[in-house]
PDB file of C-alpha atoms in Angstrom:
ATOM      1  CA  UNK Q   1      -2.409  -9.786 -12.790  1.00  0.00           C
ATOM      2  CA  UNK Q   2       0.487 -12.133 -11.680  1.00  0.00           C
ATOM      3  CA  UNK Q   3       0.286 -16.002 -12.011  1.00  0.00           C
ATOM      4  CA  UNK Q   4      -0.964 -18.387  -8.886  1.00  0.00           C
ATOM      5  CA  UNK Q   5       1.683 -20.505  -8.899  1.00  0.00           C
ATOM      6  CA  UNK Q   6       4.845 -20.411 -10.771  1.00  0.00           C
ATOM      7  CA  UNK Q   7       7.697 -23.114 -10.741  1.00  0.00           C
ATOM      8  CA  UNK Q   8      11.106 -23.410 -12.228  1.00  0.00           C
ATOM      9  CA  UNK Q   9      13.959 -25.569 -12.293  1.00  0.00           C
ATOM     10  CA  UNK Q  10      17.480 -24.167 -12.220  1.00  0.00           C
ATOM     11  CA  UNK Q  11      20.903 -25.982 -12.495  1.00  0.00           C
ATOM     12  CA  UNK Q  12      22.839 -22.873 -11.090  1.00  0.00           C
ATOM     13  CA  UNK Q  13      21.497 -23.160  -7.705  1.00  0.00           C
ATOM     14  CA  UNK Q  14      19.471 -21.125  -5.347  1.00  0.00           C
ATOM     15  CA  UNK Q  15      21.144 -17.351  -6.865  1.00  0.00           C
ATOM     16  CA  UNK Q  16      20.499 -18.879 -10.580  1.00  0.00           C
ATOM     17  CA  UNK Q  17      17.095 -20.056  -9.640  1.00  0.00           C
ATOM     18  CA  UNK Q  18      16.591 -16.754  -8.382  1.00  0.00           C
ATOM     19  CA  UNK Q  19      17.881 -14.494 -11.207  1.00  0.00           C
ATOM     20  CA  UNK Q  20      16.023 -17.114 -13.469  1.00  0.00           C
ATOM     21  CA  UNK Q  21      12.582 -15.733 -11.166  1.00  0.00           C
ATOM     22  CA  UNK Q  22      13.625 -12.533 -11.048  1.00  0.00           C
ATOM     23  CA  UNK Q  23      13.965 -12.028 -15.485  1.00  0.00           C
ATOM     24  CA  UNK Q  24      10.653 -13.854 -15.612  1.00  0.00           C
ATOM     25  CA  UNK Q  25       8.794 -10.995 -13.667  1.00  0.00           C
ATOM     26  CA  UNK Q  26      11.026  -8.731 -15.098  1.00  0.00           C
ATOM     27  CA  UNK Q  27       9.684  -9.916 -18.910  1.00  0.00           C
ATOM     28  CA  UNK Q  28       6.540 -11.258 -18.351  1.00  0.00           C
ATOM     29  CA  UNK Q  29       4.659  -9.844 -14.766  1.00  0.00           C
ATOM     30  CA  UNK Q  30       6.190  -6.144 -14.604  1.00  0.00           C
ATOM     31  CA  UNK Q  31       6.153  -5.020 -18.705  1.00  0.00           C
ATOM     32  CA  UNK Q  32       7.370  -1.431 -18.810  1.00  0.00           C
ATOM     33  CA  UNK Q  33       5.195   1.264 -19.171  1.00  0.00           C
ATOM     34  CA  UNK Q  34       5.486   4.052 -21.334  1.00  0.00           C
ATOM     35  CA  UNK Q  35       7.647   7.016 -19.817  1.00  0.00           C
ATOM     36  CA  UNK Q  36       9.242   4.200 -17.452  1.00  0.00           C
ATOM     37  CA  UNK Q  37      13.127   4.399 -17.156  1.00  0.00           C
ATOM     38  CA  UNK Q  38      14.670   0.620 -17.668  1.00  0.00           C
ATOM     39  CA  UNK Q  39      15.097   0.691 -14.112  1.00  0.00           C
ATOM     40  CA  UNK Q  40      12.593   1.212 -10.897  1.00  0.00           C
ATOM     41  CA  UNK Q  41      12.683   3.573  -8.485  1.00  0.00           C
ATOM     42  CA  UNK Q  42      14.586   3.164  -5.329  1.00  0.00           C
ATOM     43  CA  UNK Q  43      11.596   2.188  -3.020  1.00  0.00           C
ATOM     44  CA  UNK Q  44      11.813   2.477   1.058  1.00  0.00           C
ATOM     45  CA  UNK Q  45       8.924   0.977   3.166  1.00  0.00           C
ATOM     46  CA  UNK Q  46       8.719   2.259   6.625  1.00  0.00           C
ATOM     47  CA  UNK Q  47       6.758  -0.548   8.133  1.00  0.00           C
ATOM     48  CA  UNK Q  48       9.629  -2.503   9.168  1.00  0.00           C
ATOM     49  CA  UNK Q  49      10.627  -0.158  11.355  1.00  0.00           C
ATOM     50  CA  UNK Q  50       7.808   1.318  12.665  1.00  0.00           C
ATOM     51  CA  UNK Q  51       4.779  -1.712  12.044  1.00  0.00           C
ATOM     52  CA  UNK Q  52       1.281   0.259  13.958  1.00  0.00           C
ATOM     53  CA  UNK Q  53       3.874   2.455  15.605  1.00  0.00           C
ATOM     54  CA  UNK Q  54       3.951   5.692  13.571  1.00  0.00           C
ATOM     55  CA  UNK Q  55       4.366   9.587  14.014  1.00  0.00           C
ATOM     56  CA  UNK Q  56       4.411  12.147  11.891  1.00  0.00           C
ATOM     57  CA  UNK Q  57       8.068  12.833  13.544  1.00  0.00           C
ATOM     58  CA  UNK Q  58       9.259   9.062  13.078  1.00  0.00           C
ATOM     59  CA  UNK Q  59       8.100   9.122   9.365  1.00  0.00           C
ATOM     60  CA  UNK Q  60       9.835  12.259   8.851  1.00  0.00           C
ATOM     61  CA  UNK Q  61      12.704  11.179  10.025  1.00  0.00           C
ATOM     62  CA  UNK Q  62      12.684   7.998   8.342  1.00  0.00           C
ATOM     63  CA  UNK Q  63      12.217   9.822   5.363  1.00  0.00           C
ATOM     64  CA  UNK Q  64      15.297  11.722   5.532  1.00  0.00           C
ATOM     65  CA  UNK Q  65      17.476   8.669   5.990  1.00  0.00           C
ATOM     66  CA  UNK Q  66      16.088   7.229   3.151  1.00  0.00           C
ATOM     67  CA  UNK Q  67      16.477   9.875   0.878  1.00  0.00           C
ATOM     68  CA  UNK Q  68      20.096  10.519   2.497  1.00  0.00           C
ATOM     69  CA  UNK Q  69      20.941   6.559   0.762  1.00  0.00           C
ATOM     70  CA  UNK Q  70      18.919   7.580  -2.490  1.00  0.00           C
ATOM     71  CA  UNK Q  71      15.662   6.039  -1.772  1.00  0.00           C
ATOM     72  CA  UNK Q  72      13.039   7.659  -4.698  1.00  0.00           C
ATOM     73  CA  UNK Q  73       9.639   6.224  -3.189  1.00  0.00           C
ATOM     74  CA  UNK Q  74       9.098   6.664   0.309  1.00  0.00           C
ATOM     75  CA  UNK Q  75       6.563   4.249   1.412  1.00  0.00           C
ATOM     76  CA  UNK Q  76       4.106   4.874   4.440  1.00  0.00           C
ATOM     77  CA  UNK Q  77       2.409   1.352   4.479  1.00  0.00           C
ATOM     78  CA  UNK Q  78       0.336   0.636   7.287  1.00  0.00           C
ATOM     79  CA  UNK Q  79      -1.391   1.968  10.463  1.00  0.00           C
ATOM     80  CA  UNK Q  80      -1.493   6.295   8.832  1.00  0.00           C
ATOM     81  CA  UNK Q  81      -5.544   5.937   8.461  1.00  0.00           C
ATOM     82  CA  UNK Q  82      -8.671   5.611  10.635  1.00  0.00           C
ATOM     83  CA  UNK Q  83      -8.565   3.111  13.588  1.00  0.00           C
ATOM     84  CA  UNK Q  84      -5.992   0.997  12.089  1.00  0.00           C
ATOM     85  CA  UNK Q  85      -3.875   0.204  15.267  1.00  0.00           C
ATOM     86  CA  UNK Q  86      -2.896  -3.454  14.736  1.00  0.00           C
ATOM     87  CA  UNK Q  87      -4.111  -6.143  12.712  1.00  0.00           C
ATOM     88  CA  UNK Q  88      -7.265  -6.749  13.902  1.00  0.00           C
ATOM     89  CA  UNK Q  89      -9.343  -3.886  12.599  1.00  0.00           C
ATOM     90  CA  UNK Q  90      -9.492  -0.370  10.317  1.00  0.00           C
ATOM     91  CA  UNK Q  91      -8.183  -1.760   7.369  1.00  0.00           C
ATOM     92  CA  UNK Q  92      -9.866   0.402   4.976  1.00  0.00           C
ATOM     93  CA  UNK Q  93     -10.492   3.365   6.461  1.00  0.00           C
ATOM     94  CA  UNK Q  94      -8.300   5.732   3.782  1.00  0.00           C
ATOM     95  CA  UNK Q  95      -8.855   8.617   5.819  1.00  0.00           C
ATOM     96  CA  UNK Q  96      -5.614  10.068   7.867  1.00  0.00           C
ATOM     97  CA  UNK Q  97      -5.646   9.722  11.470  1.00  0.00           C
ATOM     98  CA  UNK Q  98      -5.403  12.803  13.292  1.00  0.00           C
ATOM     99  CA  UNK Q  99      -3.822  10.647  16.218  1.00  0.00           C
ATOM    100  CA  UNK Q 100      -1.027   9.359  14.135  1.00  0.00           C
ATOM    101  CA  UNK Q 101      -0.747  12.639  12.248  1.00  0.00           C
ATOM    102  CA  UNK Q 102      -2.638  15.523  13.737  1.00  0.00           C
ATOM    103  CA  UNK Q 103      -1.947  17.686  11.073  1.00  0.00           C
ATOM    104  CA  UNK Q 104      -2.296  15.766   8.240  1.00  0.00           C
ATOM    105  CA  UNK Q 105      -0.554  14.238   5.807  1.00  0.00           C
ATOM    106  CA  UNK Q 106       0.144  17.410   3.878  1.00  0.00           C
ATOM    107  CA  UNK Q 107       3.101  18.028   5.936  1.00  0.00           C
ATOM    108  CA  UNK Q 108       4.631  14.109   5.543  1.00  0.00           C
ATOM    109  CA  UNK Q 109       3.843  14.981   1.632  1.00  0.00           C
ATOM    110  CA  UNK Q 110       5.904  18.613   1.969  1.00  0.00           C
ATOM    111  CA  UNK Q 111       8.861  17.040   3.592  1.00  0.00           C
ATOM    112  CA  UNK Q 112       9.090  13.816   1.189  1.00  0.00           C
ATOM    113  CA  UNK Q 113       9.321  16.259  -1.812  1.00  0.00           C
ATOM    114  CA  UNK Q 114      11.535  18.592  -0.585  1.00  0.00           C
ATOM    115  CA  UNK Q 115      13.945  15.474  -0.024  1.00  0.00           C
ATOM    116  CA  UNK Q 116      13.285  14.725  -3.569  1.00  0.00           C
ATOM    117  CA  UNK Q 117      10.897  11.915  -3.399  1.00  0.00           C
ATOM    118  CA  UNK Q 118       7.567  10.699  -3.660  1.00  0.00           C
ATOM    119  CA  UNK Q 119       5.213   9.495  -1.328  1.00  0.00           C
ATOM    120  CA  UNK Q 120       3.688   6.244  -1.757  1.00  0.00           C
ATOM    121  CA  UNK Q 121       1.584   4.137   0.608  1.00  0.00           C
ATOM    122  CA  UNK Q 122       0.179   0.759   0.004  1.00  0.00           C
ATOM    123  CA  UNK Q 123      -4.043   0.411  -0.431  1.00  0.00           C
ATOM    124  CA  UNK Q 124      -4.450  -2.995  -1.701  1.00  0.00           C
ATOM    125  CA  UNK Q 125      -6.797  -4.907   0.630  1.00  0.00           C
ATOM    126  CA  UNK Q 126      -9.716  -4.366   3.241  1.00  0.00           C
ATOM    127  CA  UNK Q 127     -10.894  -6.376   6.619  1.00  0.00           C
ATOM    128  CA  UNK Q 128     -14.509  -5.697   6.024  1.00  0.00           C
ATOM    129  CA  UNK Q 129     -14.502  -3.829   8.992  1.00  0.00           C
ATOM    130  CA  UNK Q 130     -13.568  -0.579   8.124  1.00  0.00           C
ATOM    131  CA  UNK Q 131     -15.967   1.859   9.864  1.00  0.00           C
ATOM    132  CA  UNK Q 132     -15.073   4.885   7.854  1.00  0.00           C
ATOM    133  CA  UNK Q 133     -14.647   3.544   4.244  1.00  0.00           C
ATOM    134  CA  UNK Q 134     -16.154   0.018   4.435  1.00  0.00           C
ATOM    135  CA  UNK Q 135     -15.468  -0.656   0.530  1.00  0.00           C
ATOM    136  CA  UNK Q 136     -16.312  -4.553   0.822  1.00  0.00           C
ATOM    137  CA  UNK Q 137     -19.836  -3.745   1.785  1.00  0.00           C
ATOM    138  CA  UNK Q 138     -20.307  -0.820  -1.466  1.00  0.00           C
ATOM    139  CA  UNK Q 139     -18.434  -2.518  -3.742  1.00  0.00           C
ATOM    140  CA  UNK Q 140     -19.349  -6.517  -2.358  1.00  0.00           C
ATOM    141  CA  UNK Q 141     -17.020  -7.899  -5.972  1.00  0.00           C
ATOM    142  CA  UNK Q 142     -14.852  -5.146  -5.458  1.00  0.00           C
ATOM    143  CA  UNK Q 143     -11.805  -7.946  -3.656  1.00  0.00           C
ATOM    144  CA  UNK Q 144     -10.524 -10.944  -5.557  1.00  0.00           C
ATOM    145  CA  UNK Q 145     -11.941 -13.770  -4.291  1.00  0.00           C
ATOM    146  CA  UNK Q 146     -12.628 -17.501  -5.487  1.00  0.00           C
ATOM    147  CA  UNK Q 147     -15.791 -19.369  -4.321  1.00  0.00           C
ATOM    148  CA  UNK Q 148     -14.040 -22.630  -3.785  1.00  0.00           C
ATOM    149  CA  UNK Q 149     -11.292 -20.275  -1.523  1.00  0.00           C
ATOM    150  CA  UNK Q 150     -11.953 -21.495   1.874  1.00  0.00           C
ATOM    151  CA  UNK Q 151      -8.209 -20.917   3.340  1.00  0.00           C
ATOM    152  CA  UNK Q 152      -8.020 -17.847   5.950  1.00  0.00           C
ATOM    153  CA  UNK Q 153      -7.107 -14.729   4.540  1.00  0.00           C
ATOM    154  CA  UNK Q 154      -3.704 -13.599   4.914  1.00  0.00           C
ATOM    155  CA  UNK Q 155      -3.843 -11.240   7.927  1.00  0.00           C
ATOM    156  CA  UNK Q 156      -7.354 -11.063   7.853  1.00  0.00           C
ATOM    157  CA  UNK Q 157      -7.151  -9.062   4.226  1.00  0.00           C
ATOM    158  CA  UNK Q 158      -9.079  -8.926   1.302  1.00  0.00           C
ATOM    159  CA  UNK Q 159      -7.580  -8.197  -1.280  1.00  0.00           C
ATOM    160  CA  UNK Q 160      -8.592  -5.210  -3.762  1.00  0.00           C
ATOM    161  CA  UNK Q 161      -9.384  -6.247  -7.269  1.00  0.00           C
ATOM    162  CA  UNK Q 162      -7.589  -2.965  -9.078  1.00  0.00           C
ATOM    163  CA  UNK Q 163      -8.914  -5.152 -12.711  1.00  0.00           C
ATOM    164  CA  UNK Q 164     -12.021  -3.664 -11.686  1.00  0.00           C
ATOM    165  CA  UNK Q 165     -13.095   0.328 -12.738  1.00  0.00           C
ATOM    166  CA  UNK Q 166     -15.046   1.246  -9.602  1.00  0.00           C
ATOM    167  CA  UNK Q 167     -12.658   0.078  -6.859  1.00  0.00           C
ATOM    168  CA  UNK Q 168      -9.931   2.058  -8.439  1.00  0.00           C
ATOM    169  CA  UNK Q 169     -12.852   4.608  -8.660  1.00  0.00           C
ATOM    170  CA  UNK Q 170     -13.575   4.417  -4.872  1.00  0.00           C
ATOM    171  CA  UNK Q 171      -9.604   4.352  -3.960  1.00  0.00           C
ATOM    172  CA  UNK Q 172      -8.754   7.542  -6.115  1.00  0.00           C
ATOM    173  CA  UNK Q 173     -12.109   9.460  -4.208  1.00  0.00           C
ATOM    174  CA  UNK Q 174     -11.269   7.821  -0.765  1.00  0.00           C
ATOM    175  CA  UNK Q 175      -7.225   9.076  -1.218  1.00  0.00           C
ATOM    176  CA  UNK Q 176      -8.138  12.471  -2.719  1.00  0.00           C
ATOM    177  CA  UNK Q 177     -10.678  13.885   0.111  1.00  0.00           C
ATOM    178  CA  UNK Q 178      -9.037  16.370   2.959  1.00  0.00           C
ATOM    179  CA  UNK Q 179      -6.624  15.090   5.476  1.00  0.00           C
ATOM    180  CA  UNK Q 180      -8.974  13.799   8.371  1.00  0.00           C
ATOM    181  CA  UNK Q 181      -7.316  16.239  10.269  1.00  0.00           C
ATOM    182  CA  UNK Q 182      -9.166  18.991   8.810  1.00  0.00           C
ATOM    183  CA  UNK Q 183     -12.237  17.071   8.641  1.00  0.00           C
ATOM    184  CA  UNK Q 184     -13.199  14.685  11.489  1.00  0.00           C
ATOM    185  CA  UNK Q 185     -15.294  11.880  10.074  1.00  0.00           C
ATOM    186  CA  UNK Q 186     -16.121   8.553  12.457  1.00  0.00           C
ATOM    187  CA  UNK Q 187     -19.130   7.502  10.454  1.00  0.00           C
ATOM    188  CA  UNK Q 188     -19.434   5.688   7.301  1.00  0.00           C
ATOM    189  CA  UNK Q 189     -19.663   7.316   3.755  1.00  0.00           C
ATOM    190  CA  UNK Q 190     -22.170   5.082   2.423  1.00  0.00           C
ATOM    191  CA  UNK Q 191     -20.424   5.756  -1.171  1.00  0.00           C
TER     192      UNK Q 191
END
């Protein structure tokens, strides 16, 4: 888990303040794990240029740009699952669209690897409106909240508390049934 709030002070300006930021994540929020090289992979996140816009054609080609400037992770972010069109709703549904990609994801994966990457796609938060996977109604302490929080969520997110066994539980099961391609589903698991 990261720190709320960190501050430094820096005599070298904004670049040494930054480097300053940059070894203290390095050394204290990001530790190596064990078979990790000294450096990260080369990540590439397609949101920027696609945001709710996405096609199994566009993130193919994406794909092959990136790995054509050495990307390593290729990063399908938002708007691939359930009824997630903008910001408003679906976050949480980990099931593939068959609008966005009718034949699954398996084909995205294929491609990716070939190029000599790995697929990645961000699942850390929920709306509480997710229709397909509704986690914050099966697992109700499954986001990190705070009962004196009373800001707005950040885009209308909750964000997943991965401290806690049975959301990464739910995520690995959610991420690891068939492409909803194959299997149609508009109702809710109830898992």
């Amino acid at each position: 888990m990261t720190p709320a709030w960190v501050c430094g002070v820096s005599n070298a300006g904004w670049g040494g303040a930054s480097r300053r930021l940059h070894a203290f994540a390095r050394q204290r929020v990001l530790p190596r794990a064990p078979g990790w090289s000294e450096e990260r992979p080369v990540l590439y996140n397609s949101w920027e240029a696609t945001y709710f816009d996405l096609s199994q054609a566009g993130q193919v080609e994406l794909a092959r740009k990136a790995a054509a400037i050495g990307v390593e992770l290729f990063c399908v972010d938002d708007g691939w699952f359930g009824a997630r069109r903008s910001d408003l709703a679906g976050l949480g549904d980990w099931v593939v669209s068959p609008e966005v990609f009718p034949g699954g994801l398996n084909p995205l994966i294929d491609e990716v690897r070939r190029l000599g990457m790995q697929l990645w796609h961000l699942g850390r938060a929920g709306d509480g409106q997710s229709r397909l996977r509704p986690l914050p109604r099966n697992i109700p302490t499954g986001c990190c909240t705070s009962p004196a929080a009373r800001a707005p969520k950040p885009a209308r997110q909750l964000i997943l508390d991965f401290g806690r066994p049975e959301v990464v539980a739910y995520i690995y099961d959610a991420l690891d049934q068939p492409d909803a391609a194959s299997t149609p589903s508009t109702s809710s698991s109830g898992t």
